[in-house]
Amino acid sequence: MTTIEALLPSTTPLGLIDAEGQARPGELAMPDAAVLLELYRRMTIGRRFDAQATALTKQGRLAVYPSSHGQEACQIGAVLALREQDWLFPTYRDSVAIVSRAVPPAEVLSLLRGDWHCGYDPHEHRVAPQCTPLATNTLHAVGLGHAARLKGEDQVAVVLLGDGATSEGDTHEALNFAAVWKAPVVFLVQNNGYAISVPLEKQTAAPRLAYKGVGYGMRSRLVDGNDAAAVHAVVTEAIAHAAAGEGPTLIEALTYRIEAHTNADDATRYREAEEVQAWLRRDPLSRLDAYLRAAGILDDAVASDFAEQAERFAATVREQMNADAVLDPAELFEHVYAQPTPALIAQRDELLAEIAREAG
């Protein structure tokens, strides 16, 4: 029988590198230099991608974009911990994580452009479609993980969710099923302080979201979500725990959303500029930069090379997204049902006939 002590998270967030870039002693093992450098490289590219996608919304090339500026350590730390055979279940805010999983950026942004519900092949990349309804991806992840376990396949599902999603019924069901079945799933809650405009304390009375795992009999971890090294270490350990048949882990990563909820949101209506500035001083990229330079792992030449890679990546995004999409109205009716219903066929034929009349 698992003891409560074994399930409880730490009282303070686990970390490896503090806000000033200094090493923090603790129970976590620091990833090796190659992993740290790759975390930095991917975060550099991810931040530039995020800025480029934000600019595309202002140019009308994207209908909406939820920025993840400030949350790169959570997303990159988790993705780099994934093994090749593992699956990622992202939300609408996790585009940086998806492109870091080597999904072409134009295919990632097709959802936010309004072209497709999912523009990439989930099976090819082992990345589920981006989840727009809160928390529905949690149940999908548990389903995949449980199925893999029944089939004897070595796969772990890592599901990303926000603090607001933890108040959804789907999350309750997913945590309960995962714990009962010992499903190989890692729940990574990116607690950025707000569920759109609602601060954490107004949507839950829990002292920490990580403590919710105890009620399900699930081990939980609390980590500094702006410390990429720590996030990577905790997620890596949780994946190994799940792959060994030991069950799921709930991880709460404390982070912050620097930009507004989306380009349609006015964040000044519900938070103060001083709060944002305080979190900017805890920037995940800056602290890793400081640590790597002090350790002699990163210098100006390497940092410049990474910045150039990021600019080339952004240029590719601009080129791909500036091309007008070729849309086929008939595609509206595809994939609605495995076998189209008579009503759906009639609607399709009516629309295509009307288009033909307008063209003629």
GROMACS .gro file of C-alpha atoms in nm:
model
  360
    1MET     CA    1   0.000   0.000   0.000
    2THR     CA    2   0.140   0.340  -0.099
    3THR     CA    3   0.187   0.574   0.196
    4ILE     CA    4   0.057   0.931   0.192
    5GLU     CA    5   0.413   1.055   0.244
    6ALA     CA    6   0.520   0.889  -0.081
    7LEU     CA    7   0.245   1.071  -0.269
    8LEU     CA    8   0.293   1.419  -0.125
    9PRO     CA    9   0.486   1.683  -0.320
   10SER     CA   10   0.756   1.895  -0.161
   11THR     CA   11   0.642   2.201   0.034
   12THR     CA   12   0.860   2.426  -0.183
   13PRO     CA   13   0.910   2.398  -0.559
   14LEU     CA   14   1.191   2.169  -0.670
   15GLY     CA   15   1.462   2.346  -0.864
   16LEU     CA   16   1.815   2.326  -0.998
   17ILE     CA   17   1.888   2.681  -1.119
   18ASP     CA   18   1.758   2.990  -0.938
   19ALA     CA   19   1.641   3.318  -1.089
   20GLU     CA   20   1.996   3.457  -1.085
   21GLY     CA   21   2.137   3.158  -1.270
   22GLN     CA   22   2.297   2.998  -0.965
   23ALA     CA   23   2.287   2.625  -0.897
   24ARG     CA   24   2.040   2.518  -0.628
   25PRO     CA   25   2.132   2.212  -0.420
   26GLY     CA   26   1.850   1.964  -0.369
   27GLU     CA   27   1.716   1.621  -0.449
   28LEU     CA   28   1.718   1.659  -0.828
   29ALA     CA   29   2.017   1.563  -1.043
   30MET     CA   30   2.138   1.828  -1.287
   31PRO     CA   31   2.103   1.718  -1.653
   32ASP     CA   32   2.432   1.686  -1.837
   33ALA     CA   33   2.584   1.974  -2.034
   34ALA     CA   34   2.457   1.851  -2.372
   35VAL     CA   35   2.097   1.840  -2.246
   36LEU     CA   36   2.123   2.184  -2.088
   37LEU     CA   37   2.262   2.332  -2.409
   38GLU     CA   38   1.983   2.170  -2.612
   39LEU     CA   39   1.725   2.308  -2.370
   40TYR     CA   40   1.870   2.654  -2.426
   41ARG     CA   41   1.879   2.613  -2.805
   42ARG     CA   42   1.520   2.496  -2.829
   43MET     CA   43   1.400   2.767  -2.592
   44THR     CA   44   1.576   3.030  -2.803
   45ILE     CA   45   1.406   2.904  -3.118
   46GLY     CA   46   1.075   2.860  -2.937
   47ARG     CA   47   1.068   3.217  -2.808
   48ARG     CA   48   1.145   3.355  -3.154
   49PHE     CA   49   0.871   3.137  -3.302
   50ASP     CA   50   0.628   3.263  -3.038
   51ALA     CA   51   0.712   3.626  -3.120
   52GLN     CA   52   0.671   3.557  -3.491
   53ALA     CA   53   0.334   3.390  -3.443
   54THR     CA   54   0.218   3.686  -3.232
   55ALA     CA   55   0.321   3.921  -3.514
   56LEU     CA   56   0.128   3.712  -3.765
   57THR     CA   57  -0.195   3.773  -3.573
   58LYS     CA   58  -0.140   4.148  -3.601
   59GLN     CA   59  -0.094   4.105  -3.976
   60GLY     CA   60  -0.417   3.907  -4.008
   61ARG     CA   61  -0.237   3.585  -4.102
   62LEU     CA   62  -0.362   3.407  -3.790
   63ALA     CA   63  -0.711   3.433  -3.647
   64VAL     CA   64  -0.586   3.402  -3.291
   65TYR     CA   65  -0.266   3.310  -3.108
   66PRO     CA   66  -0.219   3.224  -2.738
   67SER     CA   67   0.138   3.322  -2.654
   68SER     CA   68   0.351   3.100  -2.432
   69HIS     CA   69   0.619   3.364  -2.366
   70GLY     CA   70   0.750   3.286  -2.018
   71GLN     CA   71   0.639   2.922  -2.024
   72GLU     CA   72   0.915   2.790  -2.251
   73ALA     CA   73   1.089   2.601  -1.970
   74CYS     CA   74   0.776   2.393  -1.907
   75GLN     CA   75   0.716   2.311  -2.270
   76ILE     CA   76   1.073   2.251  -2.385
   77GLY     CA   77   1.172   2.077  -2.063
   78ALA     CA   78   0.885   1.832  -2.105
   79VAL     CA   79   0.932   1.769  -2.478
   80LEU     CA   80   1.303   1.703  -2.442
   81ALA     CA   81   1.225   1.447  -2.171
   82LEU     CA   82   1.001   1.247  -2.407
   83ARG     CA   83   1.137   0.930  -2.558
   84GLU     CA   84   1.081   0.870  -2.929
   85GLN     CA   85   0.790   0.632  -2.868
   86ASP     CA   86   0.611   0.856  -2.616
   87TRP     CA   87   0.313   1.078  -2.694
   88LEU     CA   88   0.251   1.447  -2.626
   89PHE     CA   89  -0.102   1.575  -2.560
   90PRO     CA   90  -0.087   1.956  -2.591
   91THR     CA   91  -0.330   2.242  -2.540
   92TYR     CA   92  -0.392   2.545  -2.759
   93ARG     CA   93  -0.108   2.731  -2.578
   94ASP     CA   94   0.156   2.467  -2.647
   95SER     CA   95   0.259   2.546  -3.005
   96VAL     CA   96   0.620   2.593  -2.892
   97ALA     CA   97   0.618   2.240  -2.750
   98ILE     CA   98   0.476   2.100  -3.072
   99VAL     CA   99   0.728   2.264  -3.306
  100SER     CA  100   1.000   2.145  -3.070
  101ARG     CA  101   0.869   1.793  -3.133
  102ALA     CA  102   0.969   1.853  -3.501
  103VAL     CA  103   0.618   1.920  -3.632
  104PRO     CA  104   0.638   2.168  -3.925
  105PRO     CA  105   0.529   2.513  -3.799
  106ALA     CA  106   0.281   2.576  -4.080
  107GLU     CA  107   0.103   2.253  -3.988
  108VAL     CA  108   0.096   2.358  -3.621
  109LEU     CA  109  -0.050   2.699  -3.699
  110SER     CA  110  -0.320   2.574  -3.934
  111LEU     CA  111  -0.557   2.537  -3.636
  112LEU     CA  112  -0.498   2.897  -3.528
  113ARG     CA  113  -0.531   3.014  -3.885
  114GLY     CA  114  -0.870   2.848  -3.911
  115ASP     CA  115  -0.782   2.603  -4.189
  116TRP     CA  116  -0.809   2.268  -4.009
  117HIS     CA  117  -0.885   2.137  -3.664
  118CYS     CA  118  -0.544   1.968  -3.681
  119GLY     CA  119  -0.298   2.033  -3.959
  120TYR     CA  120  -0.049   1.754  -3.887
  121ASP     CA  121  -0.058   1.376  -3.870
  122PRO     CA  122  -0.073   1.288  -3.497
  123HIS     CA  123   0.059   0.935  -3.553
  124GLU     CA  124   0.360   1.050  -3.753
  125HIS     CA  125   0.480   1.283  -3.480
  126ARG     CA  126   0.317   1.117  -3.177
  127VAL     CA  127   0.155   1.451  -3.096
  128ALA     CA  128  -0.220   1.457  -3.037
  129PRO     CA  129  -0.426   1.741  -3.190
  130GLN     CA  130  -0.406   2.064  -2.995
  131CYS     CA  131  -0.681   2.071  -2.736
  132THR     CA  132  -0.895   2.385  -2.737
  133PRO     CA  133  -1.174   2.271  -2.499
  134LEU     CA  134  -1.020   2.269  -2.154
  135ALA     CA  135  -0.902   1.932  -2.021
  136THR     CA  136  -1.044   1.703  -2.290
  137ASN     CA  137  -0.687   1.602  -2.375
  138THR     CA  138  -0.640   1.459  -2.024
  139LEU     CA  139  -0.887   1.179  -2.090
  140HIS     CA  140  -0.744   1.118  -2.437
  141ALA     CA  141  -0.398   1.076  -2.283
  142VAL     CA  142  -0.525   0.830  -2.024
  143GLY     CA  143  -0.701   0.632  -2.297
  144LEU     CA  144  -0.384   0.602  -2.501
  145GLY     CA  145  -0.171   0.519  -2.199
  146HIS     CA  146  -0.411   0.254  -2.073
  147ALA     CA  147  -0.439   0.099  -2.421
  148ALA     CA  148  -0.059   0.086  -2.452
  149ARG     CA  149  -0.036  -0.089  -2.117
  150LEU     CA  150  -0.301  -0.347  -2.215
  151LYS     CA  151  -0.115  -0.417  -2.539
  152GLY     CA  152   0.221  -0.446  -2.364
  153GLU     CA  153   0.365  -0.145  -2.549
  154ASP     CA  154   0.628   0.075  -2.390
  155GLN     CA  155   0.464   0.416  -2.434
  156VAL     CA  156   0.403   0.702  -2.193
  157ALA     CA  157   0.161   0.990  -2.254
  158VAL     CA  158   0.264   1.335  -2.131
  159VAL     CA  159  -0.036   1.566  -2.113
  160LEU     CA  160  -0.007   1.943  -2.077
  161LEU     CA  161  -0.280   2.142  -1.905
  162GLY     CA  162  -0.324   2.479  -1.739
  163ASP     CA  163  -0.429   2.566  -1.385
  164GLY     CA  164  -0.783   2.647  -1.499
  165ALA     CA  165  -0.817   2.303  -1.656
  166THR     CA  166  -0.770   2.139  -1.315
  167SER     CA  167  -1.117   2.265  -1.217
  168GLU     CA  168  -1.280   2.081  -1.508
  169GLY     CA  169  -1.463   1.753  -1.462
  170ASP     CA  170  -1.258   1.587  -1.735
  171THR     CA  171  -0.944   1.635  -1.528
  172HIS     CA  172  -1.106   1.470  -1.226
  173GLU     CA  173  -1.208   1.171  -1.436
  174ALA     CA  174  -0.868   1.146  -1.602
  175LEU     CA  175  -0.676   1.158  -1.275
  176ASN     CA  176  -0.906   0.900  -1.118
  177PHE     CA  177  -0.892   0.656  -1.409
  178ALA     CA  178  -0.515   0.697  -1.448
  179ALA     CA  179  -0.450   0.625  -1.081
  180VAL     CA  180  -0.685   0.327  -1.061
  181TRP     CA  181  -0.546   0.172  -1.380
  182LYS     CA  182  -0.185   0.274  -1.309
  183ALA     CA  183  -0.186   0.417  -1.658
  184PRO     CA  184   0.153   0.538  -1.791
  185VAL     CA  185   0.059   0.907  -1.796
  186VAL     CA  186   0.236   1.222  -1.676
  187PHE     CA  187   0.011   1.521  -1.605
  188LEU     CA  188   0.207   1.846  -1.632
  189VAL     CA  189   0.006   2.143  -1.502
  190GLN     CA  190   0.153   2.472  -1.621
  191ASN     CA  191   0.025   2.694  -1.341
  192ASN     CA  192   0.066   3.041  -1.492
  193GLY     CA  193  -0.153   3.205  -1.231
  194TYR     CA  194  -0.459   3.276  -1.442
  195ALA     CA  195  -0.747   3.090  -1.603
  196ILE     CA  196  -0.792   3.354  -1.874
  197SER     CA  197  -0.871   3.652  -1.645
  198VAL     CA  198  -0.949   3.456  -1.329
  199PRO     CA  199  -0.662   3.434  -1.077
  200LEU     CA  200  -0.584   3.097  -0.925
  201GLU     CA  201  -0.723   3.178  -0.580
  202LYS     CA  202  -1.067   3.252  -0.729
  203GLN     CA  203  -1.103   2.919  -0.906
  204THR     CA  204  -0.964   2.678  -0.643
  205ALA     CA  205  -0.912   2.672  -0.267
  206ALA     CA  206  -0.636   2.410  -0.292
  207PRO     CA  207  -0.312   2.530  -0.127
  208ARG     CA  208  -0.125   2.382  -0.424
  209LEU     CA  209  -0.259   2.207  -0.730
  210ALA     CA  210  -0.001   1.933  -0.680
  211TYR     CA  211  -0.178   1.829  -0.359
  212LYS     CA  212  -0.479   1.721  -0.562
  213GLY     CA  213  -0.291   1.408  -0.662
  214VAL     CA  214  -0.307   1.270  -0.309
  215GLY     CA  215  -0.686   1.244  -0.324
  216TYR     CA  216  -0.655   1.013  -0.623
  217GLY     CA  217  -0.375   0.803  -0.478
  218MET     CA  218  -0.133   0.955  -0.728
  219ARG     CA  219   0.222   1.071  -0.658
  220SER     CA  220   0.269   1.442  -0.709
  221ARG     CA  221   0.557   1.682  -0.766
  222LEU     CA  222   0.589   2.060  -0.734
  223VAL     CA  223   0.856   2.222  -0.950
  224ASP     CA  224   0.980   2.567  -1.046
  225GLY     CA  225   0.828   2.594  -1.392
  226ASN     CA  226   1.074   2.864  -1.500
  227ASP     CA  227   1.369   2.632  -1.436
  228ALA     CA  228   1.410   2.429  -1.757
  229ALA     CA  229   1.668   2.197  -1.601
  230ALA     CA  230   1.437   2.113  -1.311
  231VAL     CA  231   1.130   2.062  -1.531
  232HIS     CA  232   1.330   1.829  -1.755
  233ALA     CA  233   1.461   1.632  -1.458
  234VAL     CA  234   1.117   1.594  -1.297
  235VAL     CA  235   0.940   1.495  -1.619
  236THR     CA  236   1.219   1.252  -1.712
  237GLU     CA  237   1.186   1.084  -1.373
  238ALA     CA  238   0.805   1.073  -1.402
  239ILE     CA  239   0.826   0.913  -1.748
  240ALA     CA  240   1.064   0.647  -1.616
  241HIS     CA  241   0.830   0.585  -1.320
  242ALA     CA  242   0.532   0.540  -1.554
  243ALA     CA  243   0.724   0.324  -1.802
  244ALA     CA  244   0.825   0.091  -1.518
  245GLY     CA  245   0.458   0.023  -1.444
  246GLU     CA  246   0.453   0.235  -1.129
  247GLY     CA  247   0.166   0.454  -1.239
  248PRO     CA  248   0.103   0.820  -1.322
  249THR     CA  249   0.245   1.141  -1.176
  250LEU     CA  250   0.084   1.481  -1.132
  251ILE     CA  251   0.335   1.765  -1.170
  252GLU     CA  252   0.255   2.127  -1.093
  253ALA     CA  253   0.501   2.368  -1.256
  254LEU     CA  254   0.486   2.724  -1.123
  255THR     CA  255   0.530   2.963  -1.414
  256TYR     CA  256   0.376   3.280  -1.561
  257ARG     CA  257   0.208   3.395  -1.879
  258ILE     CA  258   0.392   3.715  -1.975
  259GLU     CA  259   0.165   3.811  -2.264
  260ALA     CA  260  -0.214   3.834  -2.265
  261HIS     CA  261  -0.430   3.522  -2.278
  262THR     CA  262  -0.459   3.569  -2.655
  263ASN     CA  263  -0.430   3.863  -2.892
  264ALA     CA  264  -0.802   3.928  -2.823
  265ASP     CA  265  -0.743   3.973  -2.448
  266ASP     CA  266  -0.663   4.290  -2.251
  267ALA     CA  267  -0.457   4.164  -1.959
  268THR     CA  268  -0.426   4.513  -1.805
  269ARG     CA  269  -0.786   4.480  -1.689
  270TYR     CA  270  -0.706   4.207  -1.437
  271ARG     CA  271  -0.337   4.228  -1.346
  272GLU     CA  272  -0.083   4.498  -1.264
  273ALA     CA  273   0.227   4.581  -1.466
  274GLU     CA  274   0.441   4.538  -1.152
  275GLU     CA  275   0.336   4.173  -1.134
  276VAL     CA  276   0.450   4.112  -1.491
  277GLN     CA  277   0.782   4.288  -1.427
  278ALA     CA  278   0.846   4.072  -1.120
  279TRP     CA  279   0.805   3.758  -1.329
  280LEU     CA  280   1.021   3.895  -1.609
  281ARG     CA  281   1.306   3.895  -1.357
  282ARG     CA  282   1.251   3.518  -1.324
  283ASP     CA  283   1.273   3.465  -1.701
  284PRO     CA  284   1.351   3.099  -1.784
  285LEU     CA  285   1.576   3.176  -2.080
  286SER     CA  286   1.783   3.442  -1.902
  287ARG     CA  287   1.850   3.225  -1.598
  288LEU     CA  288   1.963   2.928  -1.808
  289ASP     CA  289   2.183   3.162  -2.012
  290ALA     CA  290   2.350   3.291  -1.694
  291TYR     CA  291   2.408   2.940  -1.558
  292LEU     CA  292   2.551   2.804  -1.883
  293ARG     CA  293   2.789   3.097  -1.926
  294ALA     CA  294   2.914   3.070  -1.568
  295ALA     CA  295   2.969   2.696  -1.619
  296GLY     CA  296   3.164   2.756  -1.940
  297ILE     CA  297   2.907   2.566  -2.148
  298LEU     CA  298   2.780   2.867  -2.347
  299ASP     CA  299   2.967   3.156  -2.506
  300ASP     CA  300   2.881   3.442  -2.742
  301ALA     CA  301   2.962   3.239  -3.053
  302VAL     CA  302   2.731   2.952  -2.960
  303ALA     CA  303   2.454   3.188  -2.845
  304SER     CA  304   2.485   3.380  -3.173
  305ASP     CA  305   2.457   3.057  -3.370
  306PHE     CA  306   2.139   2.963  -3.182
  307ALA     CA  307   1.996   3.311  -3.244
  308GLU     CA  308   2.067   3.275  -3.615
  309GLN     CA  309   1.893   2.937  -3.617
  310ALA     CA  310   1.594   3.103  -3.451
  311GLU     CA  311   1.585   3.379  -3.714
  312ARG     CA  312   1.598   3.126  -3.997
  313PHE     CA  313   1.315   2.935  -3.834
  314ALA     CA  314   1.108   3.254  -3.802
  315ALA     CA  315   1.176   3.335  -4.168
  316THR     CA  316   1.048   2.991  -4.266
  317VAL     CA  317   0.733   3.050  -4.062
  318ARG     CA  318   0.675   3.387  -4.232
  319GLU     CA  319   0.729   3.240  -4.578
  320GLN     CA  320   0.491   2.951  -4.519
  321MET     CA  321   0.219   3.156  -4.351
  322ASN     CA  322   0.231   3.441  -4.603
  323ALA     CA  323   0.123   3.200  -4.876
  324ASP     CA  324  -0.254   3.198  -4.911
  325ALA     CA  325  -0.410   2.866  -4.818
  326VAL     CA  326  -0.579   2.668  -5.095
  327LEU     CA  327  -0.916   2.574  -4.949
  328ASP     CA  328  -1.165   2.319  -5.078
  329PRO     CA  329  -1.516   2.382  -4.940
  330ALA     CA  330  -1.595   2.013  -4.983
  331GLU     CA  331  -1.349   1.938  -4.705
  332LEU     CA  332  -1.599   2.084  -4.457
  333PHE     CA  333  -1.790   1.758  -4.485
  334GLU     CA  334  -1.498   1.519  -4.458
  335HIS     CA  335  -1.423   1.335  -4.134
  336VAL     CA  336  -1.756   1.434  -3.976
  337TYR     CA  337  -1.868   1.070  -3.978
  338ALA     CA  338  -1.691   0.753  -4.086
  339GLN     CA  339  -1.984   0.700  -4.323
  340PRO     CA  340  -2.149   1.026  -4.437
  341THR     CA  341  -2.517   1.048  -4.352
  342PRO     CA  342  -2.777   1.126  -4.620
  343ALA     CA  343  -2.836   1.468  -4.464
  344LEU     CA  344  -2.464   1.548  -4.473
  345ILE     CA  345  -2.437   1.439  -4.835
  346ALA     CA  346  -2.735   1.657  -4.926
  347GLN     CA  347  -2.580   1.959  -4.752
  348ARG     CA  348  -2.252   1.904  -4.932
  349ASP     CA  349  -2.419   1.872  -5.271
  350GLU     CA  350  -2.626   2.184  -5.209
  351LEU     CA  351  -2.320   2.389  -5.117
  352LEU     CA  352  -2.116   2.268  -5.413
  353ALA     CA  353  -2.407   2.337  -5.649
  354GLU     CA  354  -2.437   2.692  -5.514
  355ILE     CA  355  -2.062   2.749  -5.560
  356ALA     CA  356  -2.086   2.621  -5.915
  357ARG     CA  357  -2.374   2.858  -5.989
  358GLU     CA  358  -2.181   3.155  -5.851
  359ALA     CA  359  -1.873   3.060  -6.054
  360GLY     CA  360  -2.076   3.016  -6.373
   0.00000   0.00000   0.00000
